[in-house]
């Protein structure tokens, strides 16, 4: 088994960045699977890639003739805004309500 | 044989001749659902019940009244002699990863379980505008993250109608199970690494992954935005062509939907394969995967009966006049999964940041000190293990200090995968293929519980399908026989960008040539039980 790339410390850092909280069993499973996936990913490192190989961010090229033209930058109101707001967990007078936002007061 | 077992094009003819009504077609599908589907997927399924293992469980939400209202409209129009759409009166199911106005649109996740979409995805809107009847939303792997449907938060999860102790595949497993069981002739799925083609192969149905950009992604809950493709699932090639005809095309709501006219997919469907060059590649007859213990790579030939099904198909196509080109090198096929582990995770993590308990979906009911604690608790309680795994991996491999090593490198490997196809399909090149013929999957449907939890092995189920997603090219999986256990074997045709019409034509030629084959008379286990 190759050495672990994602140590418990790195893992905890990632969990914080991802805005997650994990119990012990979940953390153990996820960290193990991350390391196993990274072992699979390491296969990429063996591929000879010279500098002429560009990045492909999507497979199909989008030449101008098949690119949709940009729309006019015009306001298109949604027919029923209430329907969107109804999906928010907490709303008051048209505002989405959230718990206290951590902040520091500037002097 | 009930109405619900007929194909979409047969039903369409009967409806237009007014020999059956759309309401009768709908009732037949609803009857089948009540016979075979069992209880729908739920967040609170309680204890497993003995009959759960005997049912398909394709559905999360049944929209029978919506479908009935649509059917009555179609019947009124037909009675009045008014024109109707291409799919008038044809029932379909929708993978629950598409927003449909007024329906729970859950992505198979607790975090969206209470989300009622305020708008409708373009492909669904087009199906309904063409007169098709939306029967409901079907189950999937959570956020489409899986190849077996076992990761859904909605339980019981779907089972394979051919053999109920097997998975239907995934992530469009609810879709393919519903079509295979005769609950609907059509279903709308999505394919990011094989999520239409792999479950289509496992369930013995036809699945099309269109070219990236051929079908709008508007209203599709995003996974890998550079890879996701909505596409048709049907019981035969003609029906798949009909459905693609309706859903394909430019869309002002999706700037990646190609601004290209949609050809008539039915016009040339019966024109056969004479003169077409169809390739076989040794790189699709073996799989390469990491050994969990040694951390090294093993290469294995795919099972003999799957390779035999592909070679039999090649022989049949050769008899029909196609030229079979052997030994087409596709050397970067084996890198499809490692590159996908990087690219799809970066895109997934980015797409999953929006679920924060603020604007829609689940919010933790626990008391919290501040916004950040609310985020963490909401995301911990709302996401299952598979989304969490993708978020963490995506953040790791795209972190500034690792990006060149992982993400940038994976995107360059993607170029190599694309080049394999460009060389094979180059009209001036050595191979000049119209299509590549491959197995769809390295195995037939595996047992429920056999792979789930091993996230690496599960991902390798997509090894033969994921290259098309990296390259953006279209692919179609069609049934081509049964293995020694009576489970369906799927074969796949891959072609150049926007070659759907040609792929459908090749698939149709094979379908016609094998109409009388004995394996076509086999029926899924759930349907055999209905007769018994």
Coordinates of C-alpha atoms in Angstrom, one line a residue:
Chain A
X1 CA 0.0 0.0 0.0
X2 CA 1.5 3.4 -1.0
X3 CA 2.0 6.0 1.7
X4 CA -1.0 8.1 2.7
X5 CA -1.1 11.4 0.8
X6 CA -4.0 12.9 2.8
X7 CA -3.0 12.8 6.4
X8 CA -5.5 13.4 9.2
X9 CA -4.3 17.0 9.5
X10 CA -4.7 17.7 5.7
X11 CA -8.1 16.0 5.9
X12 CA -9.3 18.2 8.8
X13 CA -8.2 21.2 6.9
X14 CA -10.2 20.1 3.8
X15 CA -13.3 19.4 5.9
X16 CA -13.2 22.9 7.3
X17 CA -12.7 24.5 3.9
X18 CA -15.6 22.4 2.6
X19 CA -17.9 23.6 5.4
X20 CA -18.6 20.1 6.6
X21 CA -18.7 18.5 10.0
X22 CA -18.1 14.7 10.1
X23 CA -18.5 12.1 12.7
X24 CA -15.6 9.7 13.3
X25 CA -16.9 6.8 11.1
X26 CA -17.6 9.1 8.2
X27 CA -14.2 10.8 8.5
X28 CA -12.5 7.4 8.6
X29 CA -14.3 6.1 5.5
X30 CA -13.9 9.4 3.5
X31 CA -10.2 9.7 4.3
X32 CA -9.5 6.1 3.3
X33 CA -11.4 6.5 0.0
X34 CA -9.7 9.8 -0.8
X35 CA -6.3 8.1 -0.4
X36 CA -7.4 5.2 -2.5
X37 CA -8.7 7.5 -5.3
X38 CA -5.5 9.4 -5.2
X39 CA -3.5 6.2 -5.7
X40 CA -5.6 5.7 -8.9
X41 CA -5.0 9.3 -9.9
X42 CA -1.3 8.9 -9.6
X43 CA -1.4 6.8 -12.8
X44 CA -1.6 10.2 -14.6
X45 CA 1.8 11.1 -13.4
X46 CA 3.4 8.4 -15.5
X47 CA 2.0 9.8 -18.8
X48 CA 4.6 11.6 -20.9
X49 CA 3.1 15.0 -21.6
X50 CA 5.2 17.4 -23.6
X51 CA 4.5 21.1 -23.4
X52 CA 2.7 21.0 -26.8
X53 CA -0.3 19.2 -25.2
X54 CA -2.8 21.9 -24.4
X55 CA -5.6 21.8 -21.9
X56 CA -9.0 20.6 -22.9
X57 CA -11.7 22.1 -20.7
X58 CA -14.5 20.6 -22.7
X59 CA -14.3 18.0 -25.4
X60 CA -16.3 19.5 -28.3
X61 CA -14.7 22.6 -29.8
X62 CA -17.1 25.6 -30.0
X63 CA -16.2 27.5 -33.2
X64 CA -18.1 30.7 -33.6
X65 CA -20.5 29.1 -36.1
X66 CA -22.0 26.8 -33.5
X67 CA -21.7 29.2 -30.5
X68 CA -25.0 30.7 -29.6
X69 CA -25.0 34.4 -30.1
X70 CA -24.9 36.5 -26.9
X71 CA -28.4 37.6 -25.8
X72 CA -29.2 41.3 -25.5
X73 CA -28.4 42.4 -22.0
X74 CA -32.0 43.0 -21.0
X75 CA -33.9 42.4 -17.8
X76 CA -36.2 39.4 -18.1
X77 CA -38.3 39.2 -14.9
X78 CA -39.2 35.8 -13.5
X79 CA -43.0 35.4 -13.8
X80 CA -43.5 34.5 -10.1
X81 CA -40.8 35.6 -7.7
X82 CA -42.8 34.3 -4.7
X83 CA -42.3 30.8 -6.0
X84 CA -38.6 31.2 -5.7
X85 CA -38.7 32.8 -2.3
X86 CA -41.1 30.1 -1.1
X87 CA -38.1 27.7 -1.4
X88 CA -36.0 29.5 1.2
X89 CA -36.0 28.0 4.6
X90 CA -36.7 31.3 6.3
X91 CA -38.1 34.5 4.8
X92 CA -39.4 37.7 6.3
X93 CA -41.0 40.4 4.2
X94 CA -39.3 39.3 1.1
X95 CA -35.8 38.9 2.7
X96 CA -34.0 35.6 3.2
X97 CA -33.2 35.3 6.9
X98 CA -30.0 33.6 8.1
X99 CA -28.3 33.2 11.5
X100 CA -25.9 35.7 12.8
X101 CA -23.1 36.4 10.4
X102 CA -19.7 36.4 12.1
X103 CA -18.1 39.8 11.8
X104 CA -15.6 42.0 13.4
X105 CA -16.2 45.7 14.1
X106 CA -13.7 48.0 12.4
X107 CA -12.2 50.6 14.7
Chain B
X1 CA -48.5 -8.2 -23.9
X2 CA -50.1 -5.0 -22.5
X3 CA -50.2 -1.5 -24.0
X4 CA -47.4 -0.5 -21.7
X5 CA -45.1 -3.1 -23.3
X6 CA -45.5 -1.6 -26.8
X7 CA -42.9 0.8 -28.1
X8 CA -43.4 4.5 -28.4
X9 CA -43.6 4.4 -32.1
X10 CA -46.1 1.5 -32.1
X11 CA -48.3 3.4 -29.5
X12 CA -48.0 6.6 -31.6
X13 CA -49.4 4.8 -34.6
X14 CA -52.3 3.3 -32.6
X15 CA -53.1 6.7 -31.0
X16 CA -53.1 8.5 -34.4
X17 CA -55.4 5.8 -35.8
X18 CA -57.5 6.3 -32.8
X19 CA -57.4 2.6 -31.9
X20 CA -56.4 3.5 -28.4
X21 CA -56.6 6.6 -26.3
X22 CA -53.8 8.4 -24.5
X23 CA -55.7 7.8 -21.2
X24 CA -55.8 4.1 -22.0
X25 CA -52.0 4.1 -22.6
X26 CA -51.5 6.0 -19.4
X27 CA -53.7 3.6 -17.4
X28 CA -51.8 0.6 -18.7
X29 CA -48.5 2.2 -17.5
X30 CA -50.0 3.1 -14.1
X31 CA -51.3 -0.5 -13.8
X32 CA -47.8 -1.9 -14.5
X33 CA -46.2 0.5 -12.0
X34 CA -48.7 -0.6 -9.3
X35 CA -47.9 -4.3 -10.1
X36 CA -44.1 -4.1 -10.1
X37 CA -42.7 -0.9 -8.6
X38 CA -43.5 -1.4 -4.9
X39 CA -43.1 1.5 -2.5
X40 CA -41.4 4.6 -3.8
X41 CA -38.1 5.8 -2.5
X42 CA -38.3 7.8 0.7
X43 CA -36.0 9.5 3.2
X44 CA -37.8 7.6 6.0
X45 CA -38.3 4.1 4.6
X46 CA -38.4 2.4 8.0
X47 CA -37.3 -1.2 8.3
X48 CA -36.7 -3.1 5.1
X49 CA -39.7 -5.2 4.2
X50 CA -39.6 -8.7 2.7
X51 CA -41.4 -7.6 -0.5
X52 CA -38.9 -4.8 -1.1
X53 CA -36.5 -7.3 -2.7
X54 CA -39.3 -8.4 -5.1
X55 CA -40.0 -4.9 -6.5
X56 CA -38.3 -2.5 -8.9
X57 CA -38.6 0.8 -6.9
X58 CA -37.9 3.0 -9.8
X59 CA -40.0 5.9 -8.6
X60 CA -39.5 8.7 -6.1
X61 CA -42.5 10.8 -7.1
X62 CA -45.4 9.6 -9.2
X63 CA -47.2 12.4 -11.1
X64 CA -50.3 10.5 -12.3
X65 CA -52.7 13.4 -12.2
X66 CA -50.3 15.6 -14.2
X67 CA -50.0 12.8 -16.8
X68 CA -53.8 12.3 -16.8
X69 CA -54.4 15.9 -17.6
X70 CA -51.9 15.8 -20.4
X71 CA -53.4 12.6 -21.7
X72 CA -56.9 14.1 -21.8
X73 CA -55.6 17.1 -23.7
X74 CA -54.0 14.8 -26.3
X75 CA -57.2 12.7 -26.6
X76 CA -59.3 15.9 -27.1
X77 CA -57.0 17.1 -29.8
X78 CA -56.9 13.8 -31.6
X79 CA -60.7 13.6 -31.4
X80 CA -61.0 17.1 -32.8
X81 CA -58.6 16.2 -35.6
X82 CA -56.1 18.9 -34.4
X83 CA -52.4 18.4 -34.9
X84 CA -50.5 16.8 -32.1
X85 CA -46.8 16.6 -31.3
X86 CA -44.3 13.9 -32.2
X87 CA -44.7 12.1 -28.9
X88 CA -48.4 12.8 -28.2
X89 CA -49.8 10.4 -25.7
X90 CA -46.4 8.7 -25.0
X91 CA -45.6 8.3 -21.3
X92 CA -42.1 9.0 -20.0
X93 CA -40.2 9.1 -16.7
X94 CA -37.7 11.7 -15.7
X95 CA -34.5 11.1 -13.7
X96 CA -35.0 13.2 -10.6
X97 CA -32.0 15.4 -11.4
X98 CA -34.1 17.6 -13.7
X99 CA -36.2 20.4 -12.4
X100 CA -39.8 20.1 -13.3
X101 CA -42.0 23.0 -12.2
X102 CA -44.3 22.1 -9.3
X103 CA -42.6 18.7 -8.6
X104 CA -40.1 17.8 -5.8
X105 CA -36.8 17.8 -7.6
X106 CA -34.5 16.0 -5.2
X107 CA -31.3 14.8 -7.0
X108 CA -31.8 11.7 -4.7
X109 CA -30.4 13.8 -1.9
X110 CA -31.7 14.8 1.5
X111 CA -30.4 18.3 0.9
X112 CA -32.9 18.9 -1.9
X113 CA -35.7 16.6 -0.6
X114 CA -38.0 19.5 0.1
X115 CA -37.1 21.5 -3.1
X116 CA -40.1 22.1 -5.4
X117 CA -38.7 23.4 -8.7
X118 CA -40.1 26.8 -9.8
X119 CA -39.2 26.1 -13.4
X120 CA -38.9 23.2 -15.9
X121 CA -35.8 21.9 -17.5
X122 CA -35.7 22.4 -21.3
X123 CA -35.6 18.7 -22.3
X124 CA -38.7 18.0 -20.1
X125 CA -40.5 21.1 -21.4
X126 CA -39.8 20.0 -25.0
X127 CA -41.1 16.5 -24.3
X128 CA -44.3 17.8 -22.7
X129 CA -44.7 20.3 -25.6
X130 CA -44.5 17.4 -28.0
X131 CA -47.5 15.8 -26.2
X132 CA -45.6 13.3 -24.1
X133 CA -47.0 12.4 -20.6
X134 CA -44.8 12.8 -17.6
X135 CA -45.4 9.9 -15.3
X136 CA -43.0 11.0 -12.6
X137 CA -39.5 11.4 -11.2
X138 CA -37.4 8.3 -10.9
X139 CA -34.5 7.4 -8.5
X140 CA -30.8 7.8 -9.2
X141 CA -27.5 7.8 -7.3
X142 CA -27.3 10.9 -5.0
X143 CA -26.5 13.9 -7.3
X144 CA -25.8 11.1 -10.0
X145 CA -22.7 10.1 -8.0
X146 CA -22.5 6.3 -8.6
X147 CA -22.9 3.4 -11.0
X148 CA -25.5 1.3 -9.1
X149 CA -28.2 3.6 -7.6
X150 CA -27.2 2.4 -4.1
X151 CA -26.1 5.9 -3.0
X152 CA -29.5 7.5 -3.2
X153 CA -30.9 8.9 0.0
X154 CA -34.3 7.7 -1.1
X155 CA -34.9 4.0 -0.2
X156 CA -35.6 1.3 -1.1
X157 CA -33.3 2.0 -4.1
X158 CA -34.1 0.6 -7.6
X159 CA -33.4 -3.0 -8.5
X160 CA -32.7 -4.6 -11.9
X161 CA -35.9 -5.9 -13.5
X162 CA -34.0 -8.7 -15.1
X163 CA -32.8 -10.1 -11.9
X164 CA -34.0 -8.4 -8.7
X165 CA -30.9 -9.2 -6.7
X166 CA -28.8 -7.1 -9.2
X167 CA -28.3 -3.4 -9.4
X168 CA -29.9 -1.6 -12.3
X169 CA -26.6 0.3 -12.9
X170 CA -26.4 4.0 -12.5
X171 CA -26.7 6.7 -12.2
X172 CA -29.8 6.7 -14.4
X173 CA -30.8 3.4 -12.9
X174 CA -34.4 4.4 -12.0
X175 CA -34.8 5.5 -15.6
X176 CA -33.5 2.3 -17.2
X177 CA -35.4 0.1 -14.7
X178 CA -38.6 1.9 -15.4
X179 CA -38.2 1.4 -19.1
X180 CA -37.1 -2.3 -18.9
X181 CA -40.1 -3.1 -16.6
X182 CA -42.6 -1.6 -19.0
X183 CA -43.5 1.2 -16.6
X184 CA -42.9 3.7 -19.4
X185 CA -41.6 3.4 -23.0
X186 CA -39.2 6.4 -22.6
X187 CA -37.1 8.0 -19.9
X188 CA -34.9 11.1 -19.7
X189 CA -31.5 10.4 -18.2
X190 CA -28.1 12.1 -17.9
X191 CA -24.7 10.8 -18.7
X192 CA -21.5 12.3 -17.1
X193 CA -19.2 9.2 -17.3
X194 CA -21.6 6.6 -18.6
X195 CA -24.7 7.2 -16.5
X196 CA -27.1 6.6 -19.4
X197 CA -25.2 3.9 -21.3
X198 CA -24.0 1.7 -18.3
X199 CA -27.5 1.3 -16.7
X200 CA -29.0 0.9 -20.2
X201 CA -26.6 -2.0 -20.8
X202 CA -27.4 -3.5 -17.3
X203 CA -31.1 -3.3 -17.9
X204 CA -31.2 -4.4 -21.6
X205 CA -32.5 -1.2 -23.0
X206 CA -31.2 1.5 -25.4
X207 CA -29.4 4.6 -24.1
X208 CA -28.0 7.5 -26.0
X209 CA -25.4 9.9 -24.7
X210 CA -25.6 12.8 -27.2
X211 CA -22.7 15.0 -28.2
X212 CA -22.0 17.5 -25.4
X213 CA -24.1 20.6 -26.2
X214 CA -26.6 18.7 -28.4
X215 CA -29.3 18.7 -25.6
X216 CA -29.7 21.7 -23.4
X217 CA -28.6 21.4 -19.7
X218 CA -31.0 24.1 -18.6
X219 CA -32.8 22.8 -15.5
X220 CA -30.4 19.9 -15.0
X221 CA -29.0 20.0 -11.5
X222 CA -25.3 20.2 -12.3
X223 CA -22.6 17.6 -11.5
X224 CA -19.7 17.9 -14.0
X225 CA -20.6 20.9 -16.1
X226 CA -18.1 20.1 -18.9
X227 CA -19.3 16.5 -19.0
X228 CA -23.0 16.3 -18.3
X229 CA -25.3 15.3 -21.2
X230 CA -29.0 14.7 -21.0
X231 CA -30.2 11.9 -23.3
X232 CA -32.9 9.4 -24.2
X233 CA -33.5 5.9 -22.8
X234 CA -35.9 3.6 -24.7
X235 CA -36.6 0.0 -25.4
X236 CA -35.5 0.3 -29.1
X237 CA -33.5 2.5 -31.4
X238 CA -36.5 4.0 -33.2
X239 CA -38.0 5.2 -30.0
X240 CA -34.6 6.7 -28.9
X241 CA -34.4 8.5 -32.2
X242 CA -37.9 9.9 -31.8
X243 CA -37.1 11.1 -28.3
X244 CA -33.7 12.7 -29.3
X245 CA -35.6 14.5 -32.1
X246 CA -37.8 16.2 -29.6
X247 CA -35.2 17.1 -26.9
X248 CA -32.2 18.1 -29.1
X249 CA -31.4 21.7 -30.3
X250 CA -30.2 25.1 -29.4
X251 CA -31.6 26.8 -26.3
X252 CA -31.3 30.5 -25.3
X253 CA -31.2 29.3 -21.7
X254 CA -28.0 27.3 -22.1
X255 CA -25.0 29.0 -23.7
X256 CA -23.3 25.6 -24.2
X257 CA -26.2 24.2 -26.2
X258 CA -24.7 24.1 -29.7
X259 CA -26.3 26.5 -32.2
X260 CA -26.7 23.7 -34.8
X261 CA -29.9 22.6 -36.6
X262 CA -31.2 19.2 -35.5
X263 CA -31.1 16.7 -38.4
X264 CA -34.1 14.4 -39.0
X265 CA -33.0 11.4 -37.0
X266 CA -35.7 9.2 -38.4
X267 CA -35.1 10.0 -42.1
X268 CA -32.0 7.8 -42.6
X269 CA -32.6 5.3 -39.8
X270 CA -33.3 2.4 -42.1
X271 CA -30.6 3.0 -44.6
X272 CA -28.3 0.3 -43.3
X273 CA -24.5 0.2 -42.9
X274 CA -23.3 -0.7 -46.4
X275 CA -19.9 1.0 -47.0
X276 CA -19.6 2.3 -43.4
X277 CA -16.3 1.7 -41.6
X278 CA -16.7 0.4 -38.1
X279 CA -13.7 0.0 -35.9
X280 CA -12.8 -2.4 -33.1
X281 CA -10.0 -1.5 -30.6
X282 CA -8.0 -3.9 -28.4
X283 CA -8.0 -1.1 -25.8
X284 CA -11.7 -1.6 -25.3
X285 CA -11.4 -5.4 -24.8
X286 CA -9.4 -5.0 -21.6
X287 CA -9.7 -3.1 -18.4
X288 CA -7.0 -1.6 -16.3
X289 CA -7.6 -1.0 -12.6
X290 CA -5.5 -0.4 -9.5
X291 CA -5.0 -3.3 -7.1
X292 CA -6.2 -2.1 -3.7
X293 CA -3.6 -4.1 -1.8
X294 CA -0.5 -3.7 -3.9
X295 CA -1.3 -0.2 -5.3
X296 CA -0.3 -1.4 -8.7
X297 CA -2.2 -1.7 -11.9
X298 CA -3.7 -4.9 -13.2
X299 CA -4.8 -5.4 -16.7
X300 CA -7.5 -8.0 -17.4
X301 CA -9.4 -9.0 -20.5
X302 CA -13.1 -8.3 -20.3
X303 CA -15.2 -11.4 -19.8
X304 CA -15.2 -13.6 -22.8
X305 CA -19.0 -13.6 -23.3
X306 CA -19.0 -9.8 -23.5
X307 CA -16.2 -9.7 -26.0
X308 CA -18.0 -12.4 -28.0
X309 CA -21.1 -10.3 -28.1
X310 CA -19.2 -7.4 -29.6
X311 CA -17.5 -9.6 -32.2
X312 CA -20.8 -11.2 -33.1
X313 CA -22.2 -7.8 -33.6
X314 CA -19.2 -6.9 -35.8
X315 CA -19.8 -10.1 -37.9
X316 CA -23.5 -9.2 -38.3
X317 CA -22.6 -5.6 -39.4
X318 CA -20.0 -7.0 -41.8
X319 CA -22.7 -9.3 -43.3
X320 CA -24.8 -6.2 -43.8
X321 CA -22.0 -4.6 -45.8
X322 CA -20.0 -2.6 -43.2
X323 CA -16.3 -2.7 -43.4
X324 CA -14.9 -3.8 -40.0
X325 CA -11.5 -2.2 -39.2
X326 CA -9.6 -4.2 -36.5
X327 CA -6.9 -3.1 -34.2
X328 CA -7.7 0.6 -33.9
X329 CA -5.4 2.0 -31.3
X330 CA -7.1 3.9 -28.5
X331 CA -4.1 4.0 -26.1
X332 CA -5.4 6.6 -23.7
X333 CA -8.6 4.8 -22.9
X334 CA -7.1 3.5 -19.6
X335 CA -6.5 7.1 -18.4
X336 CA -10.2 7.9 -18.6
X337 CA -11.0 7.1 -15.0
X338 CA -7.9 8.6 -13.3
X339 CA -8.5 11.9 -15.3
X340 CA -12.2 11.7 -14.4
X341 CA -11.4 11.3 -10.7
X342 CA -9.8 14.7 -11.0
X343 CA -11.9 16.7 -13.5
X344 CA -15.4 15.5 -12.3
X345 CA -14.5 16.1 -8.6
X346 CA -13.3 19.7 -9.2
X347 CA -16.5 20.4 -11.1
X348 CA -18.7 18.6 -8.6
X349 CA -17.1 20.5 -5.6
X350 CA -17.7 23.8 -7.4
X351 CA -21.3 22.9 -8.2
X352 CA -22.0 21.7 -4.6
X353 CA -20.9 24.8 -2.8
X354 CA -24.4 26.4 -3.5
X355 CA -26.1 24.0 -1.1
X356 CA -25.9 26.0 2.1
X357 CA -29.3 26.0 3.7
X358 CA -29.9 29.7 2.8
X359 CA -31.9 30.0 -0.5
X360 CA -33.6 26.6 -0.9
X361 CA -33.4 23.0 0.2
X362 CA -32.6 21.6 3.6
X363 CA -31.5 23.7 6.6
X364 CA -30.5 22.1 9.8
X365 CA -33.2 22.3 12.5
X366 CA -30.5 22.3 15.2
X367 CA -29.8 25.5 17.1
X368 CA -26.7 27.2 15.8
X369 CA -24.5 30.0 17.0
X370 CA -23.9 31.6 13.6
X371 CA -24.1 31.3 9.8
X372 CA -20.9 29.2 9.5
X373 CA -22.2 26.6 12.0
X374 CA -25.5 26.5 10.1
X375 CA -23.6 25.8 6.8
X376 CA -21.6 23.0 8.4
X377 CA -24.5 21.3 10.1
X378 CA -26.8 21.7 7.1
X379 CA -24.2 20.2 4.7
X380 CA -23.2 17.5 7.1
X381 CA -26.9 16.4 7.6
X382 CA -28.0 17.1 4.0
X383 CA -25.3 15.4 2.0
X384 CA -24.6 11.7 1.9
X385 CA -21.2 10.1 1.8
X386 CA -20.7 10.3 -2.0
X387 CA -21.2 14.1 -2.4
X388 CA -18.9 14.6 0.6
X389 CA -16.3 12.5 -1.0
X390 CA -16.5 14.4 -4.2
X391 CA -16.4 17.8 -2.5
X392 CA -13.3 16.9 -0.5
X393 CA -11.5 15.4 -3.5
X394 CA -12.4 18.3 -5.7
X395 CA -11.1 20.8 -3.2
X396 CA -7.8 18.9 -2.7
X397 CA -6.9 18.4 -6.4
X398 CA -7.7 22.0 -7.4
X399 CA -5.9 23.6 -4.4
X400 CA -3.4 26.1 -5.7
X401 CA -0.4 24.0 -4.6
X402 CA -1.6 20.8 -6.2
X403 CA -3.5 22.1 -9.3
X404 CA -0.6 21.7 -11.7
X405 CA 0.1 18.2 -10.5
X406 CA -3.5 17.0 -10.7
X407 CA -6.1 19.3 -12.3
X408 CA -4.0 20.9 -15.0
X409 CA -2.5 17.5 -15.8
X410 CA -5.9 15.8 -16.0
X411 CA -7.1 18.4 -18.4
X412 CA -4.1 17.8 -20.7
X413 CA -4.7 14.0 -20.5
X414 CA -8.2 14.8 -21.6
X415 CA -6.7 16.2 -24.8
X416 CA -4.9 12.9 -25.4
X417 CA -8.2 11.0 -25.0
X418 CA -9.9 13.4 -27.4
X419 CA -7.0 12.9 -29.9
X420 CA -7.5 9.1 -29.9
X421 CA -11.0 9.7 -31.2
X422 CA -10.0 12.5 -33.7
X423 CA -7.4 10.1 -35.2
X424 CA -9.8 7.2 -35.4
X425 CA -12.5 9.3 -37.1
X426 CA -10.3 11.5 -39.3
X427 CA -11.7 11.2 -42.8
X428 CA -8.2 11.7 -44.2
X429 CA -6.5 9.5 -41.6
X430 CA -5.4 5.9 -41.4
X431 CA -8.6 4.5 -39.9
X432 CA -11.3 6.8 -41.3
X433 CA -14.0 5.3 -39.0
X434 CA -17.6 6.2 -39.1
X435 CA -18.0 4.6 -35.7
X436 CA -16.1 2.6 -33.1
X437 CA -17.8 -0.6 -31.8
X438 CA -17.0 -1.5 -28.1
X439 CA -18.5 -3.2 -25.1
X440 CA -20.5 -0.8 -23.0
X441 CA -19.4 -2.2 -19.6
X442 CA -16.7 -4.5 -18.3
X443 CA -19.3 -6.7 -16.6
X444 CA -23.0 -7.4 -16.6
X445 CA -25.2 -6.2 -13.7
X446 CA -23.5 -6.9 -10.4
X447 CA -25.3 -8.0 -7.2
X448 CA -26.8 -5.4 -4.9
X449 CA -24.2 -4.7 -2.1
X450 CA -21.3 -6.2 -4.0
X451 CA -19.4 -3.1 -4.9
X452 CA -21.1 -0.2 -3.1
X453 CA -18.7 1.4 -0.6
X454 CA -15.6 0.8 -2.7
X455 CA -15.6 4.1 -4.5
X456 CA -12.6 3.2 -6.7
X457 CA -14.0 -0.1 -8.0
X458 CA -17.4 1.5 -8.5
X459 CA -15.9 4.2 -10.6
X460 CA -14.1 1.7 -12.8
X461 CA -17.5 0.4 -13.9
X462 CA -17.4 3.4 -16.2
X463 CA -14.0 2.7 -17.8
X464 CA -15.4 2.0 -21.3
X465 CA -18.0 4.8 -21.3
X466 CA -16.1 7.8 -19.7
X467 CA -13.7 8.5 -22.7
X468 CA -16.7 9.7 -24.7
X469 CA -17.6 12.2 -22.0
X470 CA -14.0 13.5 -21.8
X471 CA -14.0 13.9 -25.6
X472 CA -17.6 15.2 -25.8
X473 CA -18.5 12.8 -28.6
X474 CA -21.8 10.9 -28.8
X475 CA -22.4 7.2 -27.9
X476 CA -25.2 4.8 -27.9
X477 CA -25.6 1.5 -25.9
X478 CA -27.9 -1.2 -27.3
X479 CA -28.7 -4.7 -26.1
X480 CA -26.7 -7.4 -27.9
X481 CA -27.4 -10.6 -26.0
X482 CA -27.4 -12.3 -22.6
X483 CA -24.7 -13.7 -20.4
X484 CA -24.7 -17.2 -18.9
X485 CA -26.9 -15.9 -16.1
X486 CA -29.5 -14.4 -18.5
X487 CA -28.3 -10.9 -17.8
X488 CA -28.3 -8.3 -20.6
X489 CA -25.0 -7.5 -22.4
X490 CA -24.7 -4.0 -23.9
X491 CA -22.6 -2.9 -26.9
X492 CA -21.7 0.7 -27.6
X493 CA -21.2 2.7 -30.8
X494 CA -19.1 5.9 -30.5
X495 CA -18.9 8.4 -33.3
X496 CA -17.5 11.9 -34.1
X497 CA -19.1 15.1 -32.8
X498 CA -22.8 15.4 -33.7
X499 CA -22.9 12.0 -35.5
X500 CA -26.0 10.9 -33.6
X501 CA -28.0 10.2 -36.8
X502 CA -25.3 7.8 -38.1
X503 CA -24.9 6.0 -34.7
X504 CA -28.7 5.5 -34.5
X505 CA -28.7 4.2 -38.1
X506 CA -25.9 1.7 -37.3
X507 CA -27.6 0.6 -34.1
X508 CA -30.9 0.2 -35.9
X509 CA -29.3 -2.0 -38.6
X510 CA -28.0 -4.3 -35.9
X511 CA -31.4 -4.2 -34.1
X512 CA -33.2 -5.2 -37.3
X513 CA -30.7 -8.0 -38.2
X514 CA -31.2 -9.5 -34.7
X515 CA -35.0 -9.2 -34.5
X516 CA -35.4 -12.9 -34.6
X517 CA -32.5 -13.8 -32.3
X518 CA -33.5 -16.1 -29.4
X519 CA -32.1 -13.7 -26.8
X520 CA -34.6 -11.1 -27.9
X521 CA -37.4 -13.3 -26.7
X522 CA -36.1 -13.4 -23.1
X523 CA -38.1 -11.2 -20.6
X524 CA -37.0 -9.6 -17.4
X525 CA -37.7 -11.6 -14.2
X526 CA -40.4 -9.1 -12.9
X527 CA -42.4 -9.5 -16.2
X528 CA -42.1 -13.3 -16.2
X529 CA -43.6 -13.3 -12.7
X530 CA -46.5 -11.3 -13.9
X531 CA -47.4 -14.0 -16.4
X532 CA -46.8 -16.8 -14.0

